[in-house]
Coordinates of C-alpha atoms and ligand atoms in Angstrom, one line a residue:
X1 CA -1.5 -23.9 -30.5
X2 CA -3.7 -21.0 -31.2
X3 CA -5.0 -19.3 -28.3
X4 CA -6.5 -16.2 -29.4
X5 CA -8.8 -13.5 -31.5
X6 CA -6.0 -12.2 -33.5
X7 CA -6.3 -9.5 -31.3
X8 CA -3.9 -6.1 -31.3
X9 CA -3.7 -3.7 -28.2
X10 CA -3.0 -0.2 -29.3
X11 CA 0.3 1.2 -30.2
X12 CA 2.3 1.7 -26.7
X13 CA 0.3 -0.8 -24.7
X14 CA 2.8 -1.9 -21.9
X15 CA 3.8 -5.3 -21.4
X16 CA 5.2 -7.1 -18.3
X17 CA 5.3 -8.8 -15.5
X18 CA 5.2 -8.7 -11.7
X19 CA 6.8 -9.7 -8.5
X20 CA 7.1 -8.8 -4.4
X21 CA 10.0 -8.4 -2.5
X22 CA 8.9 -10.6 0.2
X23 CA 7.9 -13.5 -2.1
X24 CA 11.0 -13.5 -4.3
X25 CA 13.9 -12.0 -2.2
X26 CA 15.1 -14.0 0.5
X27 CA 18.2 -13.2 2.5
X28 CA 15.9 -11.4 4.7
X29 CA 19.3 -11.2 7.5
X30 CA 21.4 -9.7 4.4
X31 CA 22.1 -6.8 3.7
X32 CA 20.8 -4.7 6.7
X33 CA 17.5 -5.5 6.1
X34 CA 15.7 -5.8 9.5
X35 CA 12.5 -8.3 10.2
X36 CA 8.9 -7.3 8.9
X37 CA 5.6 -8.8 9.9
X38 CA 5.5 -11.7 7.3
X39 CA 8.9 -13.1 9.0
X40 CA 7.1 -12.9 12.2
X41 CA 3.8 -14.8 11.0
X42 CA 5.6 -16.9 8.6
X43 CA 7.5 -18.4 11.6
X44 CA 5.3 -18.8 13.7
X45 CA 3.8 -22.3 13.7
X46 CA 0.1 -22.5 11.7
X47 CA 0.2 -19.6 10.0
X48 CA 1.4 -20.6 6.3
X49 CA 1.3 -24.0 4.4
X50 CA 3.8 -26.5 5.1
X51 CA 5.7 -23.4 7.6
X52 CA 7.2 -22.2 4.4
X53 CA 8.7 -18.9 5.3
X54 CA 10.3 -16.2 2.9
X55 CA 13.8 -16.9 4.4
X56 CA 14.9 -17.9 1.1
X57 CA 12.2 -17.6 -1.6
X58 CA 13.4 -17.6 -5.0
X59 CA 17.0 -16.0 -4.0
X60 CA 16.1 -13.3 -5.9
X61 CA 18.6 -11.1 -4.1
X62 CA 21.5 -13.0 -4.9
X63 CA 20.1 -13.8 -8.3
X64 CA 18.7 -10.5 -9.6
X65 CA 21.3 -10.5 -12.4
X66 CA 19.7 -13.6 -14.0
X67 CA 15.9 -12.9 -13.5
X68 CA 16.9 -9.4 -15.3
X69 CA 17.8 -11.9 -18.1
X70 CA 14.6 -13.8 -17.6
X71 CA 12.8 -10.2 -17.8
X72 CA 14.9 -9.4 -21.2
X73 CA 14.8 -12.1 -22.7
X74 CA 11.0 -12.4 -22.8
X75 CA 11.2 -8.9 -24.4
X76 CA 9.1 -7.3 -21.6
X77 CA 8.5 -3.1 -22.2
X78 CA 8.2 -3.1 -17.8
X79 CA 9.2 -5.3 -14.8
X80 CA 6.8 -4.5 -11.6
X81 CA 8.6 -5.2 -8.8
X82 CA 8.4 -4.0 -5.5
X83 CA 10.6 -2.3 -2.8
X84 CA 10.9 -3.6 1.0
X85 CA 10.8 -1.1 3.6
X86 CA 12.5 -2.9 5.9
X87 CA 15.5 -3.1 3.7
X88 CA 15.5 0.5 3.4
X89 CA 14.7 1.7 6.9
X90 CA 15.2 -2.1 8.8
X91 CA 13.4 -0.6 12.0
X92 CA 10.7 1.6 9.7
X93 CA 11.7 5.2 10.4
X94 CA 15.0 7.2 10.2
X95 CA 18.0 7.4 8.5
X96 CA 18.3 4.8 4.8
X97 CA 19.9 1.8 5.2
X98 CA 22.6 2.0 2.2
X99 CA 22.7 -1.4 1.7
X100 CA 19.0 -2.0 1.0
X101 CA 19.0 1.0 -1.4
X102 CA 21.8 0.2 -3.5
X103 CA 20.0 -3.2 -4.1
X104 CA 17.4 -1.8 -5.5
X105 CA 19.1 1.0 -7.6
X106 CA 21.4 -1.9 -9.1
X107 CA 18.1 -3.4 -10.1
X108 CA 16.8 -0.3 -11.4
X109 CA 19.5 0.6 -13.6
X110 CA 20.1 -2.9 -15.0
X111 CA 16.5 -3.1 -16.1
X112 CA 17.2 1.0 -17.8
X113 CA 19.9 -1.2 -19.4
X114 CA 17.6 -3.8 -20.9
X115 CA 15.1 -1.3 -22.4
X116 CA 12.6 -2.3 -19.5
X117 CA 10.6 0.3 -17.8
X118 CA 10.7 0.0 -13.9
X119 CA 7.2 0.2 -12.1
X120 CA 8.1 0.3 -8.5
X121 CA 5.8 -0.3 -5.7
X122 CA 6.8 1.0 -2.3
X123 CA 4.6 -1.2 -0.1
X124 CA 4.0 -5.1 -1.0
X125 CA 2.9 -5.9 3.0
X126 CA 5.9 -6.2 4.4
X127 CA 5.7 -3.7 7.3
X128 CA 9.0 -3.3 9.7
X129 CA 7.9 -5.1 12.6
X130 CA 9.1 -2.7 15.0
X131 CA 5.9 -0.6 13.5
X132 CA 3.7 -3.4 13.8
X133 CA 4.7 -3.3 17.6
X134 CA 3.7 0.3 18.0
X135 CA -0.2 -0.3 16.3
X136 CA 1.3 -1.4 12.7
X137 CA -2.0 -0.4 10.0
X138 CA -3.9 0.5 13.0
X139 CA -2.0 3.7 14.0
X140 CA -2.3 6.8 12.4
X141 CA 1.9 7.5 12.9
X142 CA 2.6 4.3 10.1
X143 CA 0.8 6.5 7.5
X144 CA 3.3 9.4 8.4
X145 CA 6.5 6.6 8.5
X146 CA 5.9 5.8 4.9
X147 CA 5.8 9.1 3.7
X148 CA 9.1 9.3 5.3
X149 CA 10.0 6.0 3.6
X150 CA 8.6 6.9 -0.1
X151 CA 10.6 10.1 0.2
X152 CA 14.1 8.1 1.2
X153 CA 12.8 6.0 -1.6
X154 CA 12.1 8.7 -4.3
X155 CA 15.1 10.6 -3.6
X156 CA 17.3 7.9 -4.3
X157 CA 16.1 6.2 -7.5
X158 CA 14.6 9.6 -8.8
X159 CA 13.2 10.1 -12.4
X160 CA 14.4 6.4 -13.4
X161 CA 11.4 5.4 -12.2
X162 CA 8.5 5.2 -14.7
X163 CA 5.9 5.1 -12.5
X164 CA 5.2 5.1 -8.4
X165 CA 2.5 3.1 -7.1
X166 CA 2.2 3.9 -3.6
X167 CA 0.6 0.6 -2.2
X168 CA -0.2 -3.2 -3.3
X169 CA -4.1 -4.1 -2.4
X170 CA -4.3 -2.5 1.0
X171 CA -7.8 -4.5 0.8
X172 CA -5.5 -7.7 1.6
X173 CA -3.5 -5.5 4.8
X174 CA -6.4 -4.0 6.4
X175 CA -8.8 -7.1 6.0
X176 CA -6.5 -10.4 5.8
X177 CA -4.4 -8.9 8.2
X178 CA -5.9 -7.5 10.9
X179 CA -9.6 -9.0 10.5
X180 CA -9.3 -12.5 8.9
X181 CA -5.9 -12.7 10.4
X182 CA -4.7 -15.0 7.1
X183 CA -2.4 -12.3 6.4
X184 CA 0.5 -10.9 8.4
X185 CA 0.1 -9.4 10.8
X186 CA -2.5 -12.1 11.9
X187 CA -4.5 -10.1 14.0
X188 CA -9.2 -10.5 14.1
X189 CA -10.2 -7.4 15.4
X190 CA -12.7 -5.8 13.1
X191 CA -12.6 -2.0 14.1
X192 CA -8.8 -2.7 13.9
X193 CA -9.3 -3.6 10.1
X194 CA -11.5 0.1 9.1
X195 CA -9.1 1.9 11.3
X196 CA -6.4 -0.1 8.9
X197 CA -8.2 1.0 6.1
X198 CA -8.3 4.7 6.7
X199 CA -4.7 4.7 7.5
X200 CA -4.1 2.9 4.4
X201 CA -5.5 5.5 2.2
X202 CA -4.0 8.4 4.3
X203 CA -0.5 6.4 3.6
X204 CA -1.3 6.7 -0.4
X205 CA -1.9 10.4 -0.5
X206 CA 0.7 11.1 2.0
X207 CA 3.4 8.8 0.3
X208 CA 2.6 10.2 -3.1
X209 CA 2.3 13.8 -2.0
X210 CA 6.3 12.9 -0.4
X211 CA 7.3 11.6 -3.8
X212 CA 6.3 14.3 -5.5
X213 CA 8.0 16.9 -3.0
X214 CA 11.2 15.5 -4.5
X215 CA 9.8 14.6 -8.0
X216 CA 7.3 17.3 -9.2
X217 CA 6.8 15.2 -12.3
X218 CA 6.9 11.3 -10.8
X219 CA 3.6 9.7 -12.8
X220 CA 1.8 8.4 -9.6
X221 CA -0.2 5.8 -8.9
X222 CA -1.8 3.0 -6.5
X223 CA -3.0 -1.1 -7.1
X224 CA -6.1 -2.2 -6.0
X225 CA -7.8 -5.8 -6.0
X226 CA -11.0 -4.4 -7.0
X227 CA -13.8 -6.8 -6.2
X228 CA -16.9 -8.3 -8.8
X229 CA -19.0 -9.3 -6.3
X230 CA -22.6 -10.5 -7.9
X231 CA -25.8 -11.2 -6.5
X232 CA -26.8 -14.9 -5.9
X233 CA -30.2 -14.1 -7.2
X234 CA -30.2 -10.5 -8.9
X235 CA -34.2 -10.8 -8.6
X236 CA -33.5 -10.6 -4.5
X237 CA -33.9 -7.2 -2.8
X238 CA -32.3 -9.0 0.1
X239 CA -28.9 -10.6 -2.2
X240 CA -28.1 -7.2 -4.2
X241 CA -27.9 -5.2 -0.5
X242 CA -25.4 -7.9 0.0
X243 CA -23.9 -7.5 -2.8
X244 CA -24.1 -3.4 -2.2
X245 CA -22.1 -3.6 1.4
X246 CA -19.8 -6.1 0.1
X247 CA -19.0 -3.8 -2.5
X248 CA -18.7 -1.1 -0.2
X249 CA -15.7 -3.0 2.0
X250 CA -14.3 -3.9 -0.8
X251 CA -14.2 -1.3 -3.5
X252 CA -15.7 2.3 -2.2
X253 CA -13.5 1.8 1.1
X254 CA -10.4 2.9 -0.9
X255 CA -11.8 4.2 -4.4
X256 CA -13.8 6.5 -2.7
X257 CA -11.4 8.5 -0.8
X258 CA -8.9 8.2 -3.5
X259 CA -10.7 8.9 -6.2
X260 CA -12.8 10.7 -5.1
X261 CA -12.0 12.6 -1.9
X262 CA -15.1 10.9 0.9
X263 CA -15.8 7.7 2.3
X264 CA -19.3 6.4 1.0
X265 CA -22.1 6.8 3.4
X266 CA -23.4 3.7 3.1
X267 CA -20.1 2.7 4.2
X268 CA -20.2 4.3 7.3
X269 CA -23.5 3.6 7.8
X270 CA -23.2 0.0 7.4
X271 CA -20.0 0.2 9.8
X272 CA -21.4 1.8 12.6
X273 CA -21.8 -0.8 14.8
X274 CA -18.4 -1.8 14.7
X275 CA -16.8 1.5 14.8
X276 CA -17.5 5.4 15.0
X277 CA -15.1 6.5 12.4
X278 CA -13.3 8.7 14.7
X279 CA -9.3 7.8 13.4
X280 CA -10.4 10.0 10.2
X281 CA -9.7 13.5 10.8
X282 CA -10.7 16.4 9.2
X283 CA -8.4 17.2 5.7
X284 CA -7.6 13.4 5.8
X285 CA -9.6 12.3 2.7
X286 CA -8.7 15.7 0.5
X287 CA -5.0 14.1 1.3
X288 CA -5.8 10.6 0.0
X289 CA -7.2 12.0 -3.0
X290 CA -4.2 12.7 -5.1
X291 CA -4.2 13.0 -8.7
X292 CA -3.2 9.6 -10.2
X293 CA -1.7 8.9 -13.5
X294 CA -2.8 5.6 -13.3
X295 CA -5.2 3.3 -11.8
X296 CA -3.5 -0.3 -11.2
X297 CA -6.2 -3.0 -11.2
X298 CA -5.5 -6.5 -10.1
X299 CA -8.1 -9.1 -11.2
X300 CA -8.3 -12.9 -10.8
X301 CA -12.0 -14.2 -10.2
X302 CA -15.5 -13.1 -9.2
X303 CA -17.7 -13.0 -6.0
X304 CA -21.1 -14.2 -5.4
X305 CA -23.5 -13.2 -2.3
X306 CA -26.4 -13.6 -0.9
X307 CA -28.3 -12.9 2.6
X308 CA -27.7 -15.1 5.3
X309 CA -30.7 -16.5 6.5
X310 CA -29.3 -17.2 9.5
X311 CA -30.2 -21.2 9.5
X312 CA -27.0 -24.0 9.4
X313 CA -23.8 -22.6 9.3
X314 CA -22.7 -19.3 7.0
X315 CA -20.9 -20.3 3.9
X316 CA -17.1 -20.1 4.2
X317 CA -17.1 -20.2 0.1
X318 CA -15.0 -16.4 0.1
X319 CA -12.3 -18.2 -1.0
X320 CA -9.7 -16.4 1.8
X321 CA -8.6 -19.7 3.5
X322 CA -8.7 -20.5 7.4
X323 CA -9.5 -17.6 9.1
X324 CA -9.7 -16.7 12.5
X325 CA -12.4 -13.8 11.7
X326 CA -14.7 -12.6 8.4
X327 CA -12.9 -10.2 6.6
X328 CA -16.4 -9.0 5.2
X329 CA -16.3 -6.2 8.9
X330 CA -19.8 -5.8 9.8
X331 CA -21.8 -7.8 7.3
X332 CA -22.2 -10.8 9.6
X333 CA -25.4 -11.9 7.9
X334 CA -23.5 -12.1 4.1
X335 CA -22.5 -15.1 2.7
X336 CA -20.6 -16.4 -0.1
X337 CA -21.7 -18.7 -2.7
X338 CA -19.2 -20.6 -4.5
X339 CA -19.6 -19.5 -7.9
X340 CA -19.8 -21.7 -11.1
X341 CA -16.4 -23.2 -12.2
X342 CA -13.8 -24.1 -13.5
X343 CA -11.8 -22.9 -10.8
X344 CA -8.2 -22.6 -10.4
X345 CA -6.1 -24.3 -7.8
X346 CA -6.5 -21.5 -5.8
X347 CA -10.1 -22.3 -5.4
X348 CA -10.9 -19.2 -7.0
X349 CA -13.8 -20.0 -10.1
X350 CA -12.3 -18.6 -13.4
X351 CA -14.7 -15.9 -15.0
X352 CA -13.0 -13.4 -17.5
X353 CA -16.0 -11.2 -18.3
X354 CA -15.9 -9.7 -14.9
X355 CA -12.5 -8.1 -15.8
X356 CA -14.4 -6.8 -18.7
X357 CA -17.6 -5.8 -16.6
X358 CA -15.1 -4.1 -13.7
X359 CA -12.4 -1.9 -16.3
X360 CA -15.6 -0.7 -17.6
X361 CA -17.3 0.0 -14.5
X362 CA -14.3 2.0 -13.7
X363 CA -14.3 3.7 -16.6
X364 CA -18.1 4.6 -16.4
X365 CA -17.5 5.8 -12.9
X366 CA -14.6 7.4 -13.6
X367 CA -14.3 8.6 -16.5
X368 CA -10.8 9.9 -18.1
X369 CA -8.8 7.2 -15.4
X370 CA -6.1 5.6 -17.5
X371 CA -6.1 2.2 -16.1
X372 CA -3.3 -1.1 -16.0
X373 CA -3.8 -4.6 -15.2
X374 CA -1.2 -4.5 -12.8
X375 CA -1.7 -8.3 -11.7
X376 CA -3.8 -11.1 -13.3
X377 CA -2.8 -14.9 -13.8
X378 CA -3.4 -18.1 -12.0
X379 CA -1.8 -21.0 -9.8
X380 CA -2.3 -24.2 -11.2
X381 CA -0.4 -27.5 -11.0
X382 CA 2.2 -27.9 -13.7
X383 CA 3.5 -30.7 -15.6
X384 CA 7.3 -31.3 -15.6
X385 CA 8.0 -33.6 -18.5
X386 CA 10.7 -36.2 -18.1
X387 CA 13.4 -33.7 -20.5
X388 CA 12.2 -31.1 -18.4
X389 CA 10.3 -28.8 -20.3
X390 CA 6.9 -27.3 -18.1
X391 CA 3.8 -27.8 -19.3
X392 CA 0.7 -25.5 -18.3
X393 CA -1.7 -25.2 -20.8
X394 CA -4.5 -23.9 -18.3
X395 CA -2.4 -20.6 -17.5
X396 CA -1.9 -19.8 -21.4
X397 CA -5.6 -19.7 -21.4
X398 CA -6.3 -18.2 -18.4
X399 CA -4.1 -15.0 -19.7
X400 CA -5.3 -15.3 -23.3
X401 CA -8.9 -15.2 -22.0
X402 CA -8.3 -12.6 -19.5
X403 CA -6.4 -10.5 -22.0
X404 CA -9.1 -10.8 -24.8
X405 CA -11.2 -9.5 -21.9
X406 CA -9.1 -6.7 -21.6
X407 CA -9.3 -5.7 -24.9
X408 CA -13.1 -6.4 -24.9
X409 CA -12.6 -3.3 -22.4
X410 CA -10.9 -1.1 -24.6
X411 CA -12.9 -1.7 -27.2
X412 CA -15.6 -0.1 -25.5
X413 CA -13.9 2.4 -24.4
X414 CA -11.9 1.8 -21.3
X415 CA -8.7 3.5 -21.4
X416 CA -6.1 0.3 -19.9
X417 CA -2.6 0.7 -20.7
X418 CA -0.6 -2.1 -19.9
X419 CA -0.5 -5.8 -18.5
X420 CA 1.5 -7.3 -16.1
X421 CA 1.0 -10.8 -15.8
X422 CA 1.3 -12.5 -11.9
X423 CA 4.1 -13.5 -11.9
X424 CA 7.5 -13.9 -13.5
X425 CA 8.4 -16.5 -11.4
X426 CA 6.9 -18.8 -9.0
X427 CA 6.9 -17.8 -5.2
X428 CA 5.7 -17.6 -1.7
X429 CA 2.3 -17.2 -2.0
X430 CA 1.7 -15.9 1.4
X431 CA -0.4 -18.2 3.5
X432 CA -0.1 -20.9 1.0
X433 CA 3.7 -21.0 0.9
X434 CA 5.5 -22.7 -2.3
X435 CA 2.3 -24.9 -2.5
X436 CA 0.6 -22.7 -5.2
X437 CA 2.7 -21.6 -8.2
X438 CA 1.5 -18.8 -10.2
X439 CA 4.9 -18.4 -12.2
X440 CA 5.3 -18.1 -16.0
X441 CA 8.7 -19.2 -15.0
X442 CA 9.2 -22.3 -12.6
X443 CA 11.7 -22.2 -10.0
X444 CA 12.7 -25.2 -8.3
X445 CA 12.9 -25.3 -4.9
X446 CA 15.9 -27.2 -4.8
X447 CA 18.2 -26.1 -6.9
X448 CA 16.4 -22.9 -6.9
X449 CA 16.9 -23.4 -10.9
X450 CA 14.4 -20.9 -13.1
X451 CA 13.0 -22.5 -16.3
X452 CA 10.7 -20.9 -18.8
X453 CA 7.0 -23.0 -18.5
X454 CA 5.5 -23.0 -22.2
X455 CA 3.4 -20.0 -20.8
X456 CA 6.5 -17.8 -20.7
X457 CA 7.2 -19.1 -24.3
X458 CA 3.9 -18.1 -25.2
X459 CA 3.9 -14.8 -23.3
X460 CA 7.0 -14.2 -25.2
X461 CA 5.1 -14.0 -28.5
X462 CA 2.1 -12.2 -27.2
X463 CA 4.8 -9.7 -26.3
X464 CA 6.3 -9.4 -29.4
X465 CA 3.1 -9.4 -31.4
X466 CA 1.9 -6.7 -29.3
X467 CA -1.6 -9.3 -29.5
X468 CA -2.4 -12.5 -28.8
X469 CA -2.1 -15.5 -31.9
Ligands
LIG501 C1 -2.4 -10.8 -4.7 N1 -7.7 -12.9 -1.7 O1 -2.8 -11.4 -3.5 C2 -1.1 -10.3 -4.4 O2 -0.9 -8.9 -4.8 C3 0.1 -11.1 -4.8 O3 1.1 -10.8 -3.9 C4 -0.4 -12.6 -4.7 O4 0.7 -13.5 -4.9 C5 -1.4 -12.8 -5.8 O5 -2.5 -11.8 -5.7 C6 -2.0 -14.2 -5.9 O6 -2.7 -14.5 -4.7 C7 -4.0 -11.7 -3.1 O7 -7.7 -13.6 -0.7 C8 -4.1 -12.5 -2.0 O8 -8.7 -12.4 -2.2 C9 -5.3 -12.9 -1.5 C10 -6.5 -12.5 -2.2 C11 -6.4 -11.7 -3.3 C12 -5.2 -11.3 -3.8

């Protein structure tokens, strides 16, 4: 089967694949590791698909050794992977929990052993619950608890580490979680979710600037699910200010501080309502604005908005699930549009020229930001054939499309460095538990048996080819 352009990446261009502690790990009493919030909202009754919990996952904790084989043997250059804090600091401050760090330096020197760069992300969502209990995202003292945490972390894997990415979408932990409440920690309080956010961002540059006290030279940087949101009807004054504020949740919110040192004030203007703003202190924002490396961008579909007219009920077409609040803070008269399909089974409409159109608006608006795909790929249902091999032709063309898209980018001048396709192995997909498998690499829940779907097979050459067929 041909899939592709032809297409070569340049020289270097960094191949792999990605995972989460809490989706893959399991033995969440092993090991010292003390409870975080997605135990707490994964037991309790409603919250995910089915009740499927994390307790075991993909065993990934007992069976590291043989996904590092998985990870080899599909020639990857890097494995993204991510470290939980509650196995490190099981109450989320003082003293390392050896244990939980000599999991992951294990891990880290087995993949050195394989030829595989480890890209490490410090926080994945799963927040010690005993921080969740005093405020969690909400409370400006979590921000200063994982700066304690990345420096624990930093000191003990040190320059083995090819690159720090401080945190994993905080979009998804300041808006699922605490304004949607789809995410852990459940909660649908909107002045909650912006305080969230600020904290968020004052975590990144206070958790890089800790890594860096120990490792001058660590190549830094942070993941965000940046958001193509699209007017309904670009000739509408009245759908492209949708579009504007949505844009402004979901994208200025963090890349403006970050990148570039203030919150938009359209932002705060289109907040004020909901909250004054008065968590971010003076200096804050010059903190979050640390020099990055690296951009990580994680892309899987497209927005479209319009203005709510305020007739029938609002569109609940965001593609977020059953939440108890918007996660859109403020824009109560936005509404999604479910865009054109084909869509995966996710819901989520597939659409590969906005990865283009977003890597390049990233590089217009910030030019000189080396960039990675640090997530893209897609849940869709698999065929298991009676000798047992995994059929999923719809995922090989998801990535080859999205990955032509890519290089589309480059092409024009984007400067991305790598792709990690979501994810090495199927999961818990948060609130939709082992329902939705986004794996290049089945895992039955059973046996908890891995085995390669043709996608990995495929990946494999892509890999080796350095370019798609
Ligand atoms: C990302 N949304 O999550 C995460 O980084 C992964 O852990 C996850 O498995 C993957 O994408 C697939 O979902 C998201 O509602 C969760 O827009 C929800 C949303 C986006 C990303």
């Amino acid at each position: 089967m041909s899939t592709g352009t032809g297409r070569r990446f340049p020289d270097g261009f960094l191949w792999g694949s990605a995972t989460a502690s809490y989706q893959i790990e399991g033995a969440v009493k092993e090991g010292g590791r003390g409870p975080s919030i997605w135990d707490t909202f994964s037991h309790t009754p409603g919250k995910t698909l089915n009740g499927d919990t994390g307790d075991i996952a993909d065993d990934h904790y007992h069976r590291w050794q043989e996904d590092l084989g998985h990870i080899a043997g599909l020639g990857l250059g890097a494995y993204r992977f991510s470290t939980a804090w509650p196995r490190v600091q099981p109450g989320g401050r003082g003293p390392a929990n050896r244990e939980g760090l000599d999991f992951y330096a294990r891990l880290v020197d087995g993949l050195l052993e394989r030829g595989v760069k480890p890209v490490l992300t410090l926080y994945h969502w799963d927040l010690p619950q005993d921080l969740e209990d005093a405020g969690g995202w909400t409370a400006r003292d979590t921000a200063y608890r994982f700066a304690d945490y990345a420096e624990l972390v930093a000191r003990e894997l040190g320059d083995r580490i090819d690159l720090w990415t401080t945190l994993n979408e905080p979009w998804c932990s300041a808006y699922l979680g605490y304004a949607s409440g789809v995410h852990a920690p459940g909660r649908a309080d909107g002045a909650a979710a912006l305080a969230a956010v600020h904290h968020l961002n004052l975590a990144h540059g206070l958790g890089l600037q800790a890594v860096r006290s120990v490792l001058p030279s660590a190549r830094g940087s942070v993941t965000l699910n940046l958001h193509v949101i699209r007017p309904a009807d670009p000739s509408s004054d009245d759908d492209r200010d949708a579009a504007r504020r949505v844009d402004a949740l979901a994208n200025r919110a963090f890349t403006g501080p970050m990148l570039s040192g203030a919150y938009p004030d359209d932002l705060l203007a289109d907040t004020a309502h909901v909250t004054d703003w008065s968590f971010v202190r003076s200096g804050d924002t010059e903190i979050a604005h640390q020099p990055l490396d690296v951009l990580g961008v994680n892309y899987y579909s497209t927005g479209l908005v319009r203005r709510w007219d305020g007739v029938g009920p609002r569109s609940e077409e965001d593609g977020h699930g059953d939440a108890l609040g918007s996660p859109w803070v403020g824009a109560d008269d936005v509404e999604f549009v479910r865009p054109e399909g084909p869509y995966t089974a996710m819901g989520w409409n597939i659409d590969p020229g906005g990865l283009t159109e977003l890597l390049l608006r990233m590089h217009r608006e910030h030019p000189g930001l080396p960039m990675m795909i640090t997530e893209n790929g897609a849940a869709f249902a698999d065929t298991v054939s009676p000798a047992g091999a995994v059929h999923d032709p719809q995922r090989v063309d998801y990535i080859a499309r999205h990955l032509e898209a890519t290089g589309q980018a480059i092409d024009q001048g984007a400067d991305v460095r790598g792709y990690f396709a979501w994810s090495l192995l199927d999961n818990f997909e948060w609130s939709y538990g082992f329902d939705r498998r986004f794996g290049i690499i089945r895992v039955d829940y059973e046996t908890l048996e891995r085995t390669w779907k043709d996608s990995a097979h495929w990946y494999r050459g892509v890999v080796a080819r350095n370019g798609l067929d």
